[in-house]
Amino acid sequence: MAFTGAPEPCVDRDSEPAPGAGQTLAENWRQLANVLAGSQDVELVVTEDEASTIGAEYLEDRDVPVEDFRLYFCPGGYAEATGKVGILGLNSNVLLRGTLDVAGRESRVDIDEVRAGRIPDSIARPLVGLFVDEENIVELPLAEQITAIEYRNGTALVTASAN
């Protein structure tokens, strides 16, 4: 019973991987990389649909068994990801809240809160943490250096520079 239920994201809207959204973001990112070749910082607005699509593809490429992945950019200045994962042999709806740490050479996801079904963070965090660490999904291998990110209600403003 503890694994049942679905933690609610910060907003009441659908964020859904959409056909073409990933291609749009990929094209925008390629254009960003071309501009960065001129060694200037560039800003890019990323939508939840684009981020959900790219995130789902990223997890799929790494063979991470997450279904129905969604990413939300919250008005409080953070992001939330939802999806269904297998924990201890049971499927559970999971919500991760966090931010992107851009201070180091490689951007990495800092997870601030974990909710799985009705399980409290203190129990869900170690379970999900093992899964996250095992799959090494917190480090984002990008050719470009993200230097800043601002979470807005439904979008994120990403600032990047050439590595």
XYZ file of N, CA and C in Angstrom:
489
model
N 0.807 -1.192 0.000
C 0.000 0.000 0.000
C 0.855 1.263 0.000
N 2.014 1.230 0.658
C 2.835 2.436 0.753
C 3.327 2.889 -0.607
N 3.513 1.958 -1.534
C 4.019 2.314 -2.856
C 2.923 2.822 -3.785
N 1.675 2.754 -3.353
C 0.579 3.223 -4.201
C 0.380 4.714 -4.011
N -0.392 5.297 -4.869
C -0.618 6.733 -4.819
C 0.355 7.431 -5.756
N 0.030 8.638 -6.077
C 0.874 9.395 -6.991
C 1.162 10.765 -6.397
N 2.420 11.030 -6.058
C 2.761 12.358 -5.569
C 2.425 13.404 -6.629
N 1.836 14.499 -6.217
C 1.430 15.548 -7.156
C 2.574 16.523 -7.396
N 2.809 16.893 -8.662
C 3.848 17.883 -8.948
C 3.424 19.279 -8.490
N 4.342 20.214 -8.581
C 4.146 21.576 -8.077
C 3.065 22.354 -8.814
N 2.703 21.944 -9.995
C 1.711 22.665 -10.793
C 0.644 21.711 -11.298
N -0.505 22.254 -11.606
C -1.618 21.452 -12.109
C -1.710 21.622 -13.625
N -0.736 21.067 -14.323
C -0.761 21.086 -15.781
C -0.007 19.859 -16.260
N -0.270 19.493 -17.483
C 0.409 18.359 -18.086
C 1.708 18.812 -18.723
N 2.740 18.066 -18.479
C 4.005 18.235 -19.180
C 4.221 16.898 -19.855
N 4.258 16.897 -21.151
C 4.253 15.624 -21.845
C 5.278 15.591 -22.964
N 6.080 14.524 -22.993
C 6.960 14.383 -24.151
C 6.109 14.419 -25.417
N 6.466 15.283 -26.317
C 5.666 15.460 -27.521
C 6.519 15.203 -28.754
N 5.935 14.553 -29.768
C 6.686 14.353 -31.005
C 7.156 15.704 -31.534
N 8.414 15.775 -31.848
C 8.967 17.008 -32.395
C 9.548 17.937 -31.351
N 9.098 17.849 -30.093
C 9.613 18.752 -29.060
C 11.101 18.516 -28.830
N 11.501 17.267 -28.806
C 12.921 16.953 -28.635
C 13.745 17.416 -29.814
N 13.186 17.281 -31.011
C 13.904 17.742 -32.202
C 14.053 19.253 -32.185
N 13.018 19.954 -31.744
C 13.080 21.407 -31.653
C 14.165 21.826 -30.675
N 14.201 21.207 -29.499
C 15.218 21.540 -28.520
C 16.601 21.164 -29.036
N 16.723 20.010 -29.672
C 18.019 19.593 -30.213
C 18.508 20.594 -31.259
N 17.618 21.056 -32.122
C 17.999 22.045 -33.130
C 18.395 23.367 -32.468
N 17.613 23.790 -31.488
C 17.955 25.016 -30.763
C 19.301 24.876 -30.061
N 19.574 23.695 -29.519
C 20.847 23.453 -28.830
C 22.000 23.471 -29.835
N 21.795 22.906 -31.031
C 22.839 22.948 -32.077
C 23.131 24.397 -32.466
N 22.077 25.190 -32.607
C 22.279 26.598 -32.932
C 23.025 27.300 -31.805
N 22.692 26.952 -30.574
C 23.393 27.498 -29.426
C 24.877 27.141 -29.494
N 25.182 25.885 -29.823
C 26.575 25.447 -29.922
C 27.314 26.216 -31.013
N 26.657 26.481 -32.127
C 27.284 27.255 -33.207
C 27.598 28.670 -32.752
N 26.664 29.279 -32.032
C 26.894 30.634 -31.528
C 28.013 30.625 -30.504
N 28.053 29.591 -29.663
C 29.083 29.507 -28.640
C 30.471 29.359 -29.239
N 30.544 28.854 -30.461
C 31.840 28.750 -31.117
C 32.483 30.137 -31.219
N 31.657 31.163 -31.165
C 32.146 32.535 -31.160
C 32.516 32.999 -29.757
N 32.524 32.117 -28.785
C 32.939 32.319 -27.390
C 32.142 33.386 -26.630
N 30.868 33.421 -26.854
C 30.015 34.296 -26.056
C 28.967 33.459 -25.349
N 28.473 33.946 -24.222
C 27.400 33.244 -23.521
C 26.110 33.375 -24.323
N 25.293 32.341 -24.253
C 24.034 32.312 -24.996
C 22.933 31.861 -24.052
N 21.751 32.435 -24.211
C 20.588 32.035 -23.433
C 19.621 31.262 -24.315
N 18.991 30.259 -23.729
C 18.020 29.430 -24.439
C 16.846 29.163 -23.504
N 15.627 29.398 -23.975
C 14.433 29.088 -23.192
C 14.018 27.657 -23.530
N 13.858 26.842 -22.493
C 13.488 25.440 -22.650
C 12.101 25.245 -22.043
N 11.189 24.622 -22.802
C 9.848 24.353 -22.300
C 9.813 23.013 -21.562
N 8.763 22.817 -20.786
C 8.589 21.544 -20.083
C 8.445 20.391 -21.062
N 7.708 20.590 -22.150
C 7.535 19.518 -23.137
C 8.876 19.137 -23.758
N 9.692 20.134 -24.091
C 11.014 19.853 -24.660
C 11.881 19.106 -23.653
N 11.897 19.590 -22.411
C 12.714 18.960 -21.380
C 12.217 17.546 -21.067
N 10.899 17.345 -21.069
C 10.347 16.009 -20.825
C 10.773 15.044 -21.929
N 10.738 15.518 -23.163
C 11.125 14.675 -24.289
C 12.598 14.299 -24.217
N 13.450 15.309 -24.030
C 14.894 15.053 -23.945
C 15.215 14.193 -22.726
N 14.549 14.458 -21.599
C 14.776 13.663 -20.390
C 14.391 12.214 -20.579
N 13.239 11.978 -21.208
C 12.804 10.599 -21.471
C 13.790 9.891 -22.393
N 14.285 10.596 -23.419
C 15.270 10.006 -24.328
C 16.581 9.714 -23.604
N 17.011 10.629 -22.736
C 18.235 10.452 -21.955
C 18.135 9.196 -21.094
N 17.009 9.028 -20.408
C 16.819 7.853 -19.565
C 16.742 6.578 -20.392
N 16.064 6.648 -21.531
C 15.957 5.485 -22.405
C 17.326 5.079 -22.954
N 18.128 6.062 -23.358
C 19.476 5.772 -23.868
C 20.347 5.081 -22.831
N 20.096 5.361 -21.570
C 20.865 4.762 -20.478
C 20.186 3.506 -19.928
N 19.134 3.044 -20.604
C 18.380 1.863 -20.177
C 17.852 1.977 -18.747
N 17.436 3.177 -18.373
C 16.852 3.407 -17.059
C 15.351 3.151 -17.182
N 14.834 2.187 -16.428
C 13.427 1.792 -16.571
C 12.452 2.761 -15.889
N 12.245 3.913 -16.511
C 11.279 4.896 -16.027
C 10.209 5.042 -17.094
N 8.972 4.896 -16.687
C 7.842 5.078 -17.608
C 7.158 6.397 -17.316
N 6.552 6.960 -18.335
C 5.719 8.150 -18.195
C 6.481 9.314 -17.551
N 7.718 9.538 -17.992
C 8.567 10.606 -17.448
C 8.025 11.979 -17.829
N 7.963 12.870 -16.852
C 7.528 14.255 -17.069
C 8.428 15.180 -16.261
N 8.731 16.334 -16.816
C 9.532 17.332 -16.120
C 8.731 18.619 -16.008
N 8.762 19.225 -14.834
C 8.010 20.461 -14.580
C 8.964 21.530 -14.072
N 8.826 22.752 -14.569
C 9.579 23.893 -14.075
C 8.638 24.683 -13.177
N 8.955 24.741 -11.908
C 8.041 25.233 -10.884
C 8.261 26.709 -10.577
N 7.183 27.393 -10.208
C 7.282 28.813 -9.880
C 8.221 29.084 -8.700
N 8.459 28.093 -7.863
C 9.317 28.268 -6.688
C 10.809 28.256 -6.985
N 11.203 28.135 -8.260
C 12.619 28.175 -8.605
C 13.326 26.827 -8.586
N 12.602 25.768 -8.868
C 13.174 24.422 -8.914
C 12.436 23.634 -9.981
N 12.886 22.412 -10.204
C 12.233 21.525 -11.171
C 11.759 20.279 -10.442
N 10.732 19.650 -11.007
C 10.261 18.369 -10.497
C 10.134 17.396 -11.658
N 10.525 16.166 -11.411
C 10.390 15.101 -12.398
C 9.481 14.035 -11.811
N 8.567 13.538 -12.626
C 7.699 12.453 -12.197
C 7.844 11.296 -13.172
N 7.530 10.116 -12.694
C 7.560 8.930 -13.531
C 7.209 7.708 -12.709
N 7.123 6.585 -13.382
C 6.836 5.312 -12.722
C 8.095 4.462 -12.784
N 8.513 3.960 -11.618
C 9.701 3.113 -11.550
C 9.400 1.896 -10.684
N 10.189 0.857 -10.879
C 10.078 -0.336 -10.051
C 10.964 -0.196 -8.824
N 10.350 -0.271 -7.640
C 11.092 -0.213 -6.378
C 10.732 -1.458 -5.595
N 11.742 -2.220 -5.247
C 11.552 -3.466 -4.500
C 10.538 -4.376 -5.176
N 10.586 -4.420 -6.493
C 9.710 -5.291 -7.258
C 8.311 -4.760 -7.478
N 8.022 -3.563 -6.994
C 6.700 -2.968 -7.164
C 6.823 -1.692 -7.985
N 5.846 -1.440 -8.856
C 5.839 -0.182 -9.604
C 5.305 0.915 -8.711
N 5.986 2.050 -8.724
C 5.571 3.166 -7.889
C 5.694 4.466 -8.668
N 4.764 5.379 -8.396
C 4.867 6.727 -8.936
C 5.868 7.489 -8.075
N 6.842 8.108 -8.727
C 7.917 8.795 -8.018
C 7.961 10.247 -8.452
N 8.280 11.121 -7.523
C 8.493 12.530 -7.804
C 9.836 12.922 -7.203
N 10.689 13.523 -8.013
C 11.963 14.053 -7.542
C 11.924 15.559 -7.695
N 12.344 16.278 -6.662
C 12.417 17.740 -6.720
C 13.883 18.126 -6.591
N 14.306 19.071 -7.428
C 15.689 19.500 -7.326
C 16.027 20.622 -8.281
N 17.312 20.828 -8.414
C 17.838 21.867 -9.294
C 19.043 21.318 -10.034
N 19.492 22.057 -11.001
C 20.689 21.693 -11.751
C 21.850 22.472 -11.162
N 22.862 21.767 -10.664
C 24.061 22.398 -10.117
C 25.008 22.674 -11.276
N 25.265 23.945 -11.538
C 26.101 24.327 -12.675
C 27.463 24.852 -12.222
N 27.801 24.664 -10.931
C 29.036 25.214 -10.382
C 30.283 24.463 -10.857
N 30.166 23.179 -11.130
C 31.328 22.396 -11.514
C 31.559 22.365 -13.008
N 32.533 21.587 -13.418
C 32.860 21.444 -14.842
C 31.708 20.791 -15.607
N 31.068 19.804 -14.963
C 29.904 19.155 -15.570
C 28.665 19.474 -14.745
N 27.585 19.759 -15.438
C 26.313 20.016 -14.752
C 25.804 18.711 -14.153
N 25.236 18.824 -12.955
C 24.664 17.640 -12.322
C 23.390 18.008 -11.586
N 22.505 17.043 -11.493
C 21.212 17.242 -10.847
C 21.384 17.076 -9.340
N 20.954 18.084 -8.581
C 20.899 17.988 -7.122
C 19.470 17.650 -6.735
N 19.278 16.512 -6.102
C 17.945 16.079 -5.698
C 17.708 16.532 -4.260
N 16.675 17.356 -4.084
C 16.359 17.906 -2.768
C 15.280 17.120 -2.037
N 14.381 16.501 -2.786
C 13.268 15.780 -2.168
C 12.866 14.618 -3.053
N 12.476 13.535 -2.414
C 12.021 12.339 -3.129
C 10.707 11.888 -2.511
N 9.732 11.644 -3.371
C 8.470 11.063 -2.911
C 8.158 9.877 -3.812
N 7.831 8.772 -3.200
C 7.459 7.560 -3.944
C 6.173 7.029 -3.328
N 5.097 7.074 -4.107
C 3.814 6.636 -3.564
C 3.485 7.432 -2.325
N 3.213 6.739 -1.244
C 2.911 7.397 0.034
C 4.080 7.303 1.011
N 5.228 6.889 0.523
C 6.394 6.710 1.388
C 7.029 8.072 1.677
N 7.350 8.362 2.941
C 7.982 9.641 3.257
C 9.391 9.745 2.672
N 9.846 10.982 2.498
C 11.157 11.267 1.911
C 12.276 10.510 2.620
N 12.216 10.419 3.931
C 13.299 9.786 4.689
C 13.500 8.317 4.322
N 12.456 7.669 3.847
C 12.562 6.267 3.425
C 12.743 6.171 1.914
N 12.002 6.987 1.169
C 12.056 6.929 -0.294
C 13.406 7.386 -0.828
N 14.012 8.404 -0.200
C 15.269 8.954 -0.704
C 16.374 7.891 -0.809
N 16.638 7.103 0.246
C 17.693 6.085 0.109
C 17.376 5.041 -0.960
N 16.103 4.634 -1.079
C 15.726 3.649 -2.096
C 15.953 4.198 -3.499
N 15.437 5.396 -3.740
C 15.589 6.014 -5.052
C 17.046 6.407 -5.268
N 17.728 6.832 -4.202
C 19.140 7.197 -4.300
C 20.001 6.056 -4.803
N 19.732 4.850 -4.341
C 20.474 3.686 -4.837
C 20.267 3.516 -6.335
N 19.044 3.663 -6.752
C 18.681 3.543 -8.168
C 19.374 4.630 -8.992
N 19.321 5.867 -8.507
C 19.914 7.003 -9.209
C 21.422 6.835 -9.308
N 22.071 6.447 -8.201
C 23.519 6.264 -8.204
C 23.938 5.120 -9.117
N 23.195 4.013 -9.053
C 23.522 2.840 -9.864
C 23.450 3.170 -11.356
N 22.482 3.954 -11.743
C 22.291 4.299 -13.151
C 23.105 5.530 -13.571
N 23.743 6.206 -12.597
C 24.543 7.400 -12.845
C 23.806 8.390 -13.748
N 22.644 8.812 -13.295
C 21.834 9.700 -14.130
C 21.872 11.149 -13.681
N 22.660 11.481 -12.665
C 22.662 12.865 -12.191
C 23.670 13.744 -12.930
N 24.702 13.156 -13.517
C 25.679 13.945 -14.264
C 25.260 14.026 -15.718
N 25.210 15.244 -16.238
C 24.767 15.462 -17.611
C 25.981 15.729 -18.507
N 26.307 14.789 -19.361
C 27.477 14.947 -20.225
C 27.173 15.852 -21.421
N 27.426 17.133 -21.266
C 27.175 18.101 -22.333
C 28.490 18.668 -22.837
N 28.570 18.914 -24.124
C 29.761 19.538 -24.685
C 29.848 21.005 -24.266
N 28.686 21.606 -24.037
C 28.636 23.003 -23.630
C 28.554 23.079 -22.107
N 29.027 24.170 -21.548
C 28.976 24.385 -20.108
C 27.761 25.238 -19.764
N 26.826 24.671 -19.019
C 25.705 25.471 -18.532
C 26.246 26.296 -17.374
N 26.125 27.610 -17.494
C 26.664 28.502 -16.466
C 25.589 29.033 -15.531
N 24.335 28.976 -15.957
C 23.234 29.434 -15.103
C 21.938 28.821 -15.608
N 21.006 28.654 -14.684
C 19.671 28.206 -15.059
C 18.674 28.886 -14.127
N 17.629 29.403 -14.712
C 16.569 30.058 -13.948
C 15.259 29.338 -14.254
N 14.667 28.746 -13.212
C 13.401 28.038 -13.380
C 12.263 29.036 -13.276
N 11.416 29.007 -14.270
C 10.246 29.873 -14.289
C 9.014 28.985 -14.278
N 7.862 29.551 -14.260
C 6.628 28.789 -14.252
C 6.373 28.222 -15.648
N 6.882 27.019 -15.911
C 6.649 26.347 -17.186
C 7.824 26.347 -18.142
N 8.831 27.167 -17.872
C 10.031 27.193 -18.715
C 11.268 27.319 -17.840
N 12.415 27.085 -18.456
C 13.699 27.326 -17.794
C 14.547 28.157 -18.747
N 15.208 29.154 -18.206
C 16.134 29.979 -18.983
C 17.535 29.438 -18.700
N 18.156 28.870 -19.743
C 19.457 28.244 -19.619
C 20.502 29.156 -20.245
N 21.567 29.446 -19.511
C 22.696 30.209 -20.036
C 23.854 29.246 -20.164
N 24.496 29.257 -21.330
C 25.594 28.316 -21.583
C 26.760 29.038 -22.237
N 27.928 28.417 -22.097
C 29.122 28.915 -22.768
C 29.910 27.726 -23.290
N 30.826 27.991 -24.216
C 31.626 26.911 -24.795
C 32.571 26.387 -23.722
N 32.791 25.071 -23.708
C 33.755 24.458 -22.772
C 35.154 24.729 -23.219
